[in-house]
PDB file of C-alpha atoms and ligand atoms in Angstrom:
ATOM      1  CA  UNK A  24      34.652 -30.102  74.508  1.00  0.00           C
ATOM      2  CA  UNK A  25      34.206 -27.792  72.035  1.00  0.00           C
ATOM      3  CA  UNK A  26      35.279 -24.209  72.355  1.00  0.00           C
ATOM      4  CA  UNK A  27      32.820 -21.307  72.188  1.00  0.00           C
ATOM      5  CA  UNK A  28      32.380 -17.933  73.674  1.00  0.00           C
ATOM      6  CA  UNK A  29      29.560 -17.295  76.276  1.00  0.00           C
ATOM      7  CA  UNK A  30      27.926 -14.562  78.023  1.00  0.00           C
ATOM      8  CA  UNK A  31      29.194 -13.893  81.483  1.00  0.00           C
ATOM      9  CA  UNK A  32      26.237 -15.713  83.443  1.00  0.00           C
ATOM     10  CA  UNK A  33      24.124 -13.594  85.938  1.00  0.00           C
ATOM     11  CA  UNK A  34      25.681 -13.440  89.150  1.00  0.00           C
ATOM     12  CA  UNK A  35      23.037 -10.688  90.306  1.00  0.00           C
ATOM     13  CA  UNK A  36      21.845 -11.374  93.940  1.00  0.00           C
ATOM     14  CA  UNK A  37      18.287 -11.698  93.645  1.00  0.00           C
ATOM     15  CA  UNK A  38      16.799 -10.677  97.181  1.00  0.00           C
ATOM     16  CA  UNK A  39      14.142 -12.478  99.202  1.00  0.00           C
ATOM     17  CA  UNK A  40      11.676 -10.033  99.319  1.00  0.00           C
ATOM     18  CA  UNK A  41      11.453  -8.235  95.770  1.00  0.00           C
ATOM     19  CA  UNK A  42       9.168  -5.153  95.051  1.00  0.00           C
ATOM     20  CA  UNK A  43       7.003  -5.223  92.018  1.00  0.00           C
ATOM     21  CA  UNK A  44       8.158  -4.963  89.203  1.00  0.00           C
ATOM     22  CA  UNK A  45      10.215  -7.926  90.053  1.00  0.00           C
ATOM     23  CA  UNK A  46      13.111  -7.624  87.220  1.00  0.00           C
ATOM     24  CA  UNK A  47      14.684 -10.950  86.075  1.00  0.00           C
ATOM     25  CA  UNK A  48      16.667 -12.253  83.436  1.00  0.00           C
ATOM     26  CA  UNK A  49      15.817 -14.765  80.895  1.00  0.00           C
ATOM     27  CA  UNK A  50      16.589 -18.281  82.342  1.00  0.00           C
ATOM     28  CA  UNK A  51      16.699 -16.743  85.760  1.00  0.00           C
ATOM     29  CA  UNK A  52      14.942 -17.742  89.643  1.00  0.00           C
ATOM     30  CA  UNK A  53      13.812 -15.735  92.039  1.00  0.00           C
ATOM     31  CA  UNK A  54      11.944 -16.521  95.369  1.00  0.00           C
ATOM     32  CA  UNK A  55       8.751 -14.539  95.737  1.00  0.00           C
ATOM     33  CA  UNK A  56       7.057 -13.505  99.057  1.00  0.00           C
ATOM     34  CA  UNK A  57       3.537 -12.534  99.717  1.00  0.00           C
ATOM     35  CA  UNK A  58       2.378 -11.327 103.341  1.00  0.00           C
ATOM     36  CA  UNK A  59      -1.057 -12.684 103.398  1.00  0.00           C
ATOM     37  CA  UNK A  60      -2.126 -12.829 106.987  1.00  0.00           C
ATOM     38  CA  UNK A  61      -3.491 -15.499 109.043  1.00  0.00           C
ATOM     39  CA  UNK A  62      -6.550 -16.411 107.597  1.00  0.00           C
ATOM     40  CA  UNK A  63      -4.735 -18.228 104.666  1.00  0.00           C
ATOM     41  CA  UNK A  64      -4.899 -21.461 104.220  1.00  0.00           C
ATOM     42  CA  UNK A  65      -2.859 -21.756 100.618  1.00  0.00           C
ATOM     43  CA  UNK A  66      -1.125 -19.444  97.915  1.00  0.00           C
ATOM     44  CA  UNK A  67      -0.737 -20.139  94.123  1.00  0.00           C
ATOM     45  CA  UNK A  68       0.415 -18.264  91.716  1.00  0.00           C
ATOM     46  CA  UNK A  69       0.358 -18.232  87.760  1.00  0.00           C
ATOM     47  CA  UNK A  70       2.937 -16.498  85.818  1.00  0.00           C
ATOM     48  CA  UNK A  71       3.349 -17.527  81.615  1.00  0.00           C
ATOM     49  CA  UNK A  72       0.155 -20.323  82.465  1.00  0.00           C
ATOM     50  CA  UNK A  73       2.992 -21.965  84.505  1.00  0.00           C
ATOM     51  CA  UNK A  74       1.511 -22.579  87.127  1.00  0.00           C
ATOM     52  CA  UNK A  75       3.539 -21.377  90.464  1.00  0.00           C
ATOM     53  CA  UNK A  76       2.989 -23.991  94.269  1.00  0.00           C
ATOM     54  CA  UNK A  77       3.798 -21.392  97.136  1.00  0.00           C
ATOM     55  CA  UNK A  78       4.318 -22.507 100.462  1.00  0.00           C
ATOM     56  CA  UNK A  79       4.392 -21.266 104.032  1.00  0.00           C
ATOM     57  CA  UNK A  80       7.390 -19.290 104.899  1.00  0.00           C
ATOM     58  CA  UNK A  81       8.960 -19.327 108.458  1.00  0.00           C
ATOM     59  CA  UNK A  82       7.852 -15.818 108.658  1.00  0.00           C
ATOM     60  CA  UNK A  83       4.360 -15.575 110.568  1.00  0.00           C
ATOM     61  CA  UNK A  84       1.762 -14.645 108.283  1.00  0.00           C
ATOM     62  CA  UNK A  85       3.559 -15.162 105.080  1.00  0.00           C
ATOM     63  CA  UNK A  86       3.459 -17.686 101.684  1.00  0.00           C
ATOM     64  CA  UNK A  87       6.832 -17.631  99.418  1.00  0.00           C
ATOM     65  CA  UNK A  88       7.455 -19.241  95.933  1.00  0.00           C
ATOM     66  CA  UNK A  89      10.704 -20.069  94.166  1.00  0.00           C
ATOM     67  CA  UNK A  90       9.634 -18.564  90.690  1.00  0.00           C
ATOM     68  CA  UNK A  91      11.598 -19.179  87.259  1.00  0.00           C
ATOM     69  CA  UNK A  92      11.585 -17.292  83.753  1.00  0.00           C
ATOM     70  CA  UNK A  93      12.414 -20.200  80.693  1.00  0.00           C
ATOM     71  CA  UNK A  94      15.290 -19.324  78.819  1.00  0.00           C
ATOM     72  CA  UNK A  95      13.066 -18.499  75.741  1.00  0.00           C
ATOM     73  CA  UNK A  96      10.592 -16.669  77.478  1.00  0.00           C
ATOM     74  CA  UNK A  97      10.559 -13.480  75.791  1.00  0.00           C
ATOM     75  CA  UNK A  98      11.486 -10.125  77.135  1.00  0.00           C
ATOM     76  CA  UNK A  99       8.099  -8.123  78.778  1.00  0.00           C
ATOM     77  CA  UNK A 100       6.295  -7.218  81.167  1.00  0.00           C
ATOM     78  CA  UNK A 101       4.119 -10.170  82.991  1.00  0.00           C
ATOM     79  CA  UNK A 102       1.524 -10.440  84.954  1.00  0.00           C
ATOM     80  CA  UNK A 103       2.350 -12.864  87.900  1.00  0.00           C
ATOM     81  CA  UNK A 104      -1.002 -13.842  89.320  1.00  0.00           C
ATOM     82  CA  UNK A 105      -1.430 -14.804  93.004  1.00  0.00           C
ATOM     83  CA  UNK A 106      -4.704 -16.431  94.731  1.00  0.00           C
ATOM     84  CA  UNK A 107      -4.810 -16.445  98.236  1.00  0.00           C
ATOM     85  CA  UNK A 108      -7.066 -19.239  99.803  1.00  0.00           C
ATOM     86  CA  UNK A 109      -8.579 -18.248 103.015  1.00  0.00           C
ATOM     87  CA  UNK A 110     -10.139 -20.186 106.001  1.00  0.00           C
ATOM     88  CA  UNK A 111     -13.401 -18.783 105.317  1.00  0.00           C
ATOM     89  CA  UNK A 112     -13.876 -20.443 101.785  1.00  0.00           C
ATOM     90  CA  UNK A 113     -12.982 -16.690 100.255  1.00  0.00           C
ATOM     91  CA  UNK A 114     -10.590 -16.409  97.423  1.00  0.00           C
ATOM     92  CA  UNK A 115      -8.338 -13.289  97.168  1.00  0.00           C
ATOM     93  CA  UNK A 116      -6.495 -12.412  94.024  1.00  0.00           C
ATOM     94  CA  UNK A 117      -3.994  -9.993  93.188  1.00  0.00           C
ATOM     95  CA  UNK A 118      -1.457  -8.973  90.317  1.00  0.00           C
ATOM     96  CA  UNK A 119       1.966  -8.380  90.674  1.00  0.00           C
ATOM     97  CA  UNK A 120       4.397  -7.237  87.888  1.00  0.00           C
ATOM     98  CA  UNK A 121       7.582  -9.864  86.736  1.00  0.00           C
ATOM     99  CA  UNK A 122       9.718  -7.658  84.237  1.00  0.00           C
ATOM    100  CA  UNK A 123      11.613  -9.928  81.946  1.00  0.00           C
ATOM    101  CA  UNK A 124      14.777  -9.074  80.781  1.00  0.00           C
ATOM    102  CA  UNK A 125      17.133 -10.343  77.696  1.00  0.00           C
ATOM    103  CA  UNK A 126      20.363 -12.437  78.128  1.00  0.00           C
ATOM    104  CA  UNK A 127      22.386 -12.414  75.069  1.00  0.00           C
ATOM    105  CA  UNK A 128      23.289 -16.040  74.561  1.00  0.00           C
ATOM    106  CA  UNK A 129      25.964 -17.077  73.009  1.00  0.00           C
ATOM    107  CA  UNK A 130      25.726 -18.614  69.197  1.00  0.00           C
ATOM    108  CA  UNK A 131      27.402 -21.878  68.150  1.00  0.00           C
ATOM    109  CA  UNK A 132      27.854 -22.828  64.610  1.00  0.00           C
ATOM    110  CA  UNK A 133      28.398 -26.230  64.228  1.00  0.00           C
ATOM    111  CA  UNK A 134      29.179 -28.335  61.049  1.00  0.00           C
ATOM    112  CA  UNK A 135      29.341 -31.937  61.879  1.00  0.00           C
ATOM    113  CA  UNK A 136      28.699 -35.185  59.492  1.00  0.00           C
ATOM    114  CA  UNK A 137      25.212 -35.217  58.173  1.00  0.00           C
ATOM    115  CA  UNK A 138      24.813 -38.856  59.805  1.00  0.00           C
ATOM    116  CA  UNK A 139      25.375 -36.920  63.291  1.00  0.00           C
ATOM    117  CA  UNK A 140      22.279 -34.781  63.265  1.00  0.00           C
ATOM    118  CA  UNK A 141      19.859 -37.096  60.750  1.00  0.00           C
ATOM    119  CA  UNK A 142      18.976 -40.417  63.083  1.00  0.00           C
ATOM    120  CA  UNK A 143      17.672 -43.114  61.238  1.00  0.00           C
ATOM    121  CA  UNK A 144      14.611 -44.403  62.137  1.00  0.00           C
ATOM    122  CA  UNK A 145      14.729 -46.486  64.803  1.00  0.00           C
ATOM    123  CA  UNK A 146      17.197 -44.570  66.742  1.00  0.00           C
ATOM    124  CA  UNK A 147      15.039 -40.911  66.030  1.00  0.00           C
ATOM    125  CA  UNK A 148      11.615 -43.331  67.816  1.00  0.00           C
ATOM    126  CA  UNK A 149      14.128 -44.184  70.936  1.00  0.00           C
ATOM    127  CA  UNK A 150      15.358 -40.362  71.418  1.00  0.00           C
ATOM    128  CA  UNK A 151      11.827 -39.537  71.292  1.00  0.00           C
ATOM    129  CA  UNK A 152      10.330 -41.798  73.596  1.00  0.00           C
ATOM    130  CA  UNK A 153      13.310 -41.197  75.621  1.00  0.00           C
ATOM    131  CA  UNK A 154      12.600 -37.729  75.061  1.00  0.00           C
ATOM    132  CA  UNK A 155       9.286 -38.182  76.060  1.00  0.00           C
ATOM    133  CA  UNK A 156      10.085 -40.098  79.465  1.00  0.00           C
ATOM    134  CA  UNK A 157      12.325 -37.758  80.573  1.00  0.00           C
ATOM    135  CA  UNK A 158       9.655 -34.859  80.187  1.00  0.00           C
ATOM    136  CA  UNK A 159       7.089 -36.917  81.749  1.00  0.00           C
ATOM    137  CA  UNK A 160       9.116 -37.289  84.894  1.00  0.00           C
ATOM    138  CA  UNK A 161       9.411 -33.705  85.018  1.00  0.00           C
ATOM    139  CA  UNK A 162       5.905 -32.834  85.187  1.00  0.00           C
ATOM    140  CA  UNK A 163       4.504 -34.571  88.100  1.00  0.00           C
ATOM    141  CA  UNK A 164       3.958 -31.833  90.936  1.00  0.00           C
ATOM    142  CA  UNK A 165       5.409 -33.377  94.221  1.00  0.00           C
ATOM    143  CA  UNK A 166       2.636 -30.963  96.809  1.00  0.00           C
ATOM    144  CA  UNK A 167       5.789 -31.536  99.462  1.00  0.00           C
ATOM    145  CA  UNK A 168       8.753 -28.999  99.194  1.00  0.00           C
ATOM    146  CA  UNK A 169      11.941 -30.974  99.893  1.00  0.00           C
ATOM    147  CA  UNK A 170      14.423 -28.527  99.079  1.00  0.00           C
ATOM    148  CA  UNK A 171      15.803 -26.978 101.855  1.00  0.00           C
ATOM    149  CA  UNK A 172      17.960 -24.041 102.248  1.00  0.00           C
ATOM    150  CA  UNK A 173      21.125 -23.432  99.962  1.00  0.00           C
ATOM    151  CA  UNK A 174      21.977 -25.189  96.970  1.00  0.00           C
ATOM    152  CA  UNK A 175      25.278 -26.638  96.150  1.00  0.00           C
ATOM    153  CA  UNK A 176      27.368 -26.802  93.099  1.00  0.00           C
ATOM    154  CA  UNK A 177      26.637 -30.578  91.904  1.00  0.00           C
ATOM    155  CA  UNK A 178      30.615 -31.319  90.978  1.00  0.00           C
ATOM    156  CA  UNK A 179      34.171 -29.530  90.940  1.00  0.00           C
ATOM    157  CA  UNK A 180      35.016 -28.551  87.977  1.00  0.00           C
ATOM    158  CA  UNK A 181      35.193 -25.480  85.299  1.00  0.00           C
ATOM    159  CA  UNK A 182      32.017 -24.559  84.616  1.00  0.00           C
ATOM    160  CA  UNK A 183      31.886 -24.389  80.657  1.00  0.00           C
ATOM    161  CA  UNK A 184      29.195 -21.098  80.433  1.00  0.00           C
ATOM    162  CA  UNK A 185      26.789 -23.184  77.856  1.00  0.00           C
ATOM    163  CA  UNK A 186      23.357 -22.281  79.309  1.00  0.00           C
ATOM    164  CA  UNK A 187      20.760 -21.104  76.554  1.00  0.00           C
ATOM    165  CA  UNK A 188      23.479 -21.334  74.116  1.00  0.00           C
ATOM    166  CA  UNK A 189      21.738 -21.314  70.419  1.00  0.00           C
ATOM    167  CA  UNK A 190      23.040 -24.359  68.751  1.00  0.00           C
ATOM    168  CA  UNK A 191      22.803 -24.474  64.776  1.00  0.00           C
ATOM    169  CA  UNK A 192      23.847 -27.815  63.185  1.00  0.00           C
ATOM    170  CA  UNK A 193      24.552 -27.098  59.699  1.00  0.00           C
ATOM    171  CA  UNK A 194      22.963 -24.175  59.365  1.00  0.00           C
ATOM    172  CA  UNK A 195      19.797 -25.564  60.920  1.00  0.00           C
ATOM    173  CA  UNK A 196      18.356 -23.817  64.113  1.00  0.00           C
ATOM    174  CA  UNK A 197      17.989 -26.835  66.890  1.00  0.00           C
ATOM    175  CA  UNK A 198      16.564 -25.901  70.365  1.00  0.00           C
ATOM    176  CA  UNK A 199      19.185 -24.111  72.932  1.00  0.00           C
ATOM    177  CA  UNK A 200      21.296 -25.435  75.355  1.00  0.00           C
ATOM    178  CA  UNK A 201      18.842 -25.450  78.533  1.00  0.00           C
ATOM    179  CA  UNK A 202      21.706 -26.601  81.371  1.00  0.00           C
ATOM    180  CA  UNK A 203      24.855 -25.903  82.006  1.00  0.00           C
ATOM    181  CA  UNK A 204      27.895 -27.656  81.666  1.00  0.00           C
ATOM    182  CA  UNK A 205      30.885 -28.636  83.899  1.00  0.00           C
ATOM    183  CA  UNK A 206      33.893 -30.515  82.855  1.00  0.00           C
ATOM    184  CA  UNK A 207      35.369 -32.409  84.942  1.00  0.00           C
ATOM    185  CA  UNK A 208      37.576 -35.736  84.791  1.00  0.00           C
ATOM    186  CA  UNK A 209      35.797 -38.866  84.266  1.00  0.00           C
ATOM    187  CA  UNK A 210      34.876 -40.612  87.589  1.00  0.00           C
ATOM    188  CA  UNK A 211      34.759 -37.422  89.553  1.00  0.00           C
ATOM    189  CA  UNK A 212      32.230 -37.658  91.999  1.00  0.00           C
ATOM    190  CA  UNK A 213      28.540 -36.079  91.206  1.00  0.00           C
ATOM    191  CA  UNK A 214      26.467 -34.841  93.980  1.00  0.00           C
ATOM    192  CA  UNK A 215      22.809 -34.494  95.262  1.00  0.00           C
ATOM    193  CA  UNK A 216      22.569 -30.494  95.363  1.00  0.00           C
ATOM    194  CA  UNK A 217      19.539 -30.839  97.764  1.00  0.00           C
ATOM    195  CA  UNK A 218      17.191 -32.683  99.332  1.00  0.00           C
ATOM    196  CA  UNK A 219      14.886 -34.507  96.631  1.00  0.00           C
ATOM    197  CA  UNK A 220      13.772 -38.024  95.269  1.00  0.00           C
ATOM    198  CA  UNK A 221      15.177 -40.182  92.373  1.00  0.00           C
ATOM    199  CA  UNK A 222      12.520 -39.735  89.485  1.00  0.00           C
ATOM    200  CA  UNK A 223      14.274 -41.086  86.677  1.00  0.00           C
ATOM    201  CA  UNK A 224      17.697 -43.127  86.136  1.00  0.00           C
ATOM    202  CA  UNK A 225      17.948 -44.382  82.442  1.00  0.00           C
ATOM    203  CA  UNK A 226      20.425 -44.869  79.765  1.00  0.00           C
ATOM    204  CA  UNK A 227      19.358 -42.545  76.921  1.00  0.00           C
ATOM    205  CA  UNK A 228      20.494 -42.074  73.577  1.00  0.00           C
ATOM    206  CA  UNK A 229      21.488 -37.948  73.974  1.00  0.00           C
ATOM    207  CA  UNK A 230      22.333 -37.791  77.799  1.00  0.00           C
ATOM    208  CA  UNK A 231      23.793 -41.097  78.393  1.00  0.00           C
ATOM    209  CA  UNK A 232      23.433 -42.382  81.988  1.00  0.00           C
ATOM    210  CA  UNK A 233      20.827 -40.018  83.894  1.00  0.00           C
ATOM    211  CA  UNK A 234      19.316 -39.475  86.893  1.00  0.00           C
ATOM    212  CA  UNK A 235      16.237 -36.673  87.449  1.00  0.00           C
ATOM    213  CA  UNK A 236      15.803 -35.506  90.726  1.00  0.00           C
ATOM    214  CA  UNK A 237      12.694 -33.705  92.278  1.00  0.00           C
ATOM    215  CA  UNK A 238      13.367 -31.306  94.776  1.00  0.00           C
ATOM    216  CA  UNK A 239       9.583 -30.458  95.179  1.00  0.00           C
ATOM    217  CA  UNK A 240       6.905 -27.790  94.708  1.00  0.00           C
ATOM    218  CA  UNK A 241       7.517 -28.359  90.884  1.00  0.00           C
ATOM    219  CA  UNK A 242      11.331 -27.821  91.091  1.00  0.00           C
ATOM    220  CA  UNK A 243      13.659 -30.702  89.469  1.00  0.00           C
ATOM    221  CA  UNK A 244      17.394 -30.983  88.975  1.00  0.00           C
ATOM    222  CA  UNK A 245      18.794 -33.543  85.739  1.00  0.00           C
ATOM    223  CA  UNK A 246      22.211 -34.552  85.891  1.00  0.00           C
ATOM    224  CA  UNK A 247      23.148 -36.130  82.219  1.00  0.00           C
ATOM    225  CA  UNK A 248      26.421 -38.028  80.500  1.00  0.00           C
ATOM    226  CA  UNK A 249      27.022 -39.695  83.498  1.00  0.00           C
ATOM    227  CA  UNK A 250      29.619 -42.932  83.935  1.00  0.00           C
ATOM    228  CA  UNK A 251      28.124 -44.252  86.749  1.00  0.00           C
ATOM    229  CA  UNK A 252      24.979 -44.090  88.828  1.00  0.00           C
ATOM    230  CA  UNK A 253      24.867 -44.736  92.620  1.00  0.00           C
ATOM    231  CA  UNK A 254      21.364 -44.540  93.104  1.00  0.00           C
ATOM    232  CA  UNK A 255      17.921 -45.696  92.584  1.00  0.00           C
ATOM    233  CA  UNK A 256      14.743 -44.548  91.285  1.00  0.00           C
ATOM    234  CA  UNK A 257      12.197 -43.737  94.262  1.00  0.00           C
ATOM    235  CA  UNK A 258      15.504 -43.263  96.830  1.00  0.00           C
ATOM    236  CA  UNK A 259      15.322 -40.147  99.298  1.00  0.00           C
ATOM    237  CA  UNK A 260      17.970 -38.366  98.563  1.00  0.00           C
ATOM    238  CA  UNK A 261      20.030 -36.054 101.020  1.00  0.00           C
ATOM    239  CA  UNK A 262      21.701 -33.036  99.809  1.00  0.00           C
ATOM    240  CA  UNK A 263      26.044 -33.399  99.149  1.00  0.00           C
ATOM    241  CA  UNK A 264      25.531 -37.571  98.793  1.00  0.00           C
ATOM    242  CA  UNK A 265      27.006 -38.657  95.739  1.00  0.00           C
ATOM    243  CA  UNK A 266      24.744 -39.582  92.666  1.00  0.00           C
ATOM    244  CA  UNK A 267      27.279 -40.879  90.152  1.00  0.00           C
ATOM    245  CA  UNK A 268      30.572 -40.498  88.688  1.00  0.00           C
ATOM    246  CA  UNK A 269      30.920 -37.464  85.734  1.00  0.00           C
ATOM    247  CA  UNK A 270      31.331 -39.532  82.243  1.00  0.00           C
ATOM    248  CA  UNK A 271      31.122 -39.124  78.656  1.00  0.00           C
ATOM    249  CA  UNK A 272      28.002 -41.342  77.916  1.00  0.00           C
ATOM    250  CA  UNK A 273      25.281 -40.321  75.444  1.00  0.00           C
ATOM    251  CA  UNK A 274      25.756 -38.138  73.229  1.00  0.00           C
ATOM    252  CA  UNK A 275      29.031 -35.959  74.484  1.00  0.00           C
ATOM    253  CA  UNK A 276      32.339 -35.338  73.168  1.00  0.00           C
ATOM    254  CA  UNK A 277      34.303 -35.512  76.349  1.00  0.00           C
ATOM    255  CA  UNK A 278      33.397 -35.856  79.979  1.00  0.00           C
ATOM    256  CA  UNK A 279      31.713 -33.270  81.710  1.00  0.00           C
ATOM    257  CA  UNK A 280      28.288 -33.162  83.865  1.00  0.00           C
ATOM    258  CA  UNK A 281      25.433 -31.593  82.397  1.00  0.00           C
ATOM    259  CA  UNK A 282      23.067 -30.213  85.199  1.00  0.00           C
ATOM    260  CA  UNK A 283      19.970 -29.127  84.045  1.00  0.00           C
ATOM    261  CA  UNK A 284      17.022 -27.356  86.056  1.00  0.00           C
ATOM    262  CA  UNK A 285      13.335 -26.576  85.701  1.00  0.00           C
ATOM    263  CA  UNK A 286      10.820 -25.127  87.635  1.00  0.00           C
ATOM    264  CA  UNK A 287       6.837 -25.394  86.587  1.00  0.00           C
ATOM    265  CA  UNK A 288       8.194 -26.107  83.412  1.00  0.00           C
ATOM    266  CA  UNK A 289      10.309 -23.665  82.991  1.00  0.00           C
ATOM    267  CA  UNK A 290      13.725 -23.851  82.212  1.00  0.00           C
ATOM    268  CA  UNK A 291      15.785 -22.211  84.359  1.00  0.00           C
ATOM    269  CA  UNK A 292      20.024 -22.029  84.767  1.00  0.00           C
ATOM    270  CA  UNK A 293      21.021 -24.249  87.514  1.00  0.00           C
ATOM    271  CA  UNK A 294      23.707 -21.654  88.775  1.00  0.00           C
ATOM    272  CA  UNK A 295      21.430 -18.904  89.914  1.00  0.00           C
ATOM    273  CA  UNK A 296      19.436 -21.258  91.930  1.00  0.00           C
ATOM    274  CA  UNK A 297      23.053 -21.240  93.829  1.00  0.00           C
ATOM    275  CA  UNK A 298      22.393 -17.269  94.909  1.00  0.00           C
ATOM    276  CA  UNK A 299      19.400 -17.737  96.595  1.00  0.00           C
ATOM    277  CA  UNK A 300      19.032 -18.126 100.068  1.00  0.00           C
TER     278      UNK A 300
HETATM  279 ZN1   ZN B 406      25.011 -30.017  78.208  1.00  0.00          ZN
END
């Protein structure tokens, strides 16, 4: 792997129950509770025209959403929009405020051999339509929330601090780094980091052997480079079983797992989902 300096990654403790103005980071989650009463049938939320599932918290009378801010998102002030469905047919809305605020990622230069970043033809149509798969497995809504309590760190290893690092490939700008990355030695074992379903295994030209997992309520975790995959698409998956073996496949220059998350789109570092409870 490449060497490269990163920010420190957020390691803020994002409580359950935030007061507006929520204040988040860039590439950050943060669960979101509304107490709505008894009357309510169903909660949804808009924040960035991403639009946000709640569901119904153990708490009597209350709806709670797991809520992310895409690395790119720019710093401001949002308006995080919540509907509240009631028995009665009624429809009650009301604004809350989601402060955004800027990570400084990390820049990496990169000069590499001009074949490297210019695909010829036929292999630039498969990365798209690879590309293209992978993004439409991420965009189907499960309405069930699988997920359940903590999250778990997806392998042992030393986590490499790449999240929304700006990658420019000789001297061209290409899109950030949107998951994290965790060497480890080939074959080390790669695990389910909560409850979810096998979306998407495939062999793909950038992230090598790869399975997608969807955890529910819009939230997905993609574990890329992989050597080997245990499992198959449309398997329930239990958090802690093992997915794969780490690997170097795709495009990588050593082994390591890359774990990538979104929610509603929007993507999100896959170690602050780990500080939410
Ligand atoms: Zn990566």
């Amino acid at each position: 792997m490449p060497s490269w300096s990163a920010e420190t990654l957020s390691q803020t403790r994002v409580k359950a129950n935030p007061v507006s103005p929520v204040r988040v980071r860039q590439g950050d989650l943060f669960y979101f509770s509304v107490r709505v009463g008894p009357r309510a049938t169903s909660v949804q939320g808009e924040l960035r025209h991403r639009t946000i599932p709640f569901f119904k918290a153990e708490a009597p009378g209350q709806f709670r959403a797991l809520i992310g801010v895409d690395l790119a998102d720019p710093p401001s002030r949002e308006d995080l929009r919540v509907e509240v469905s009631k028995d009665d047919g009624s429809v009650e809305q009301r604004h809350y405020t989601v402060e955004v605020l800027p990570v400084h990622f990390a820049t990496q230069e990169l000069t590499v051999p001009k074949n490297y970043v210019d695909l010829d033809e036929e292999t630039a149509k498969r990365a798209e339509e690879e590309q293209e798969k992978i993004l439409q497995s991420l965009s189907k809504v499960t309405a069930q929330k699988f997920w359940e309590g903590r999250f778990i760190m997806p392998v042992e290893g030393k986590i490499a601090g790449t999240f929304g690092l700006r990658r420019i490939m000789n001297g061209e700008p290409r899109s950030p780094h949107s998951g994290e990355d965790i060497n480890a030695p080939k074959g080390t074992e790669v695990h389910a980091t909560n409850e979810g379903v096998v979306v998407l295994v495939g062999d793909f030209f950038f992230s090598g052997k790869s399975i997608v997992l969807d955890h529910g309520l819009g939230l997905f975790t993609m574990y890329f480079h992989l050597d080997e995959v245990d499992v198959a698409e449309g398997e329930r998956i239990h958090k802690g079983v093992v997915l794969g073996k780490v690997g170097a496949t795709g495009r990588a220059t050593g082994p390591h797992l890359h774990w990538g998350m979104r929610i509603d789109g929007a993507r999100v570092n896959p170690l602050s989902v780990l500080n939410l409870e």
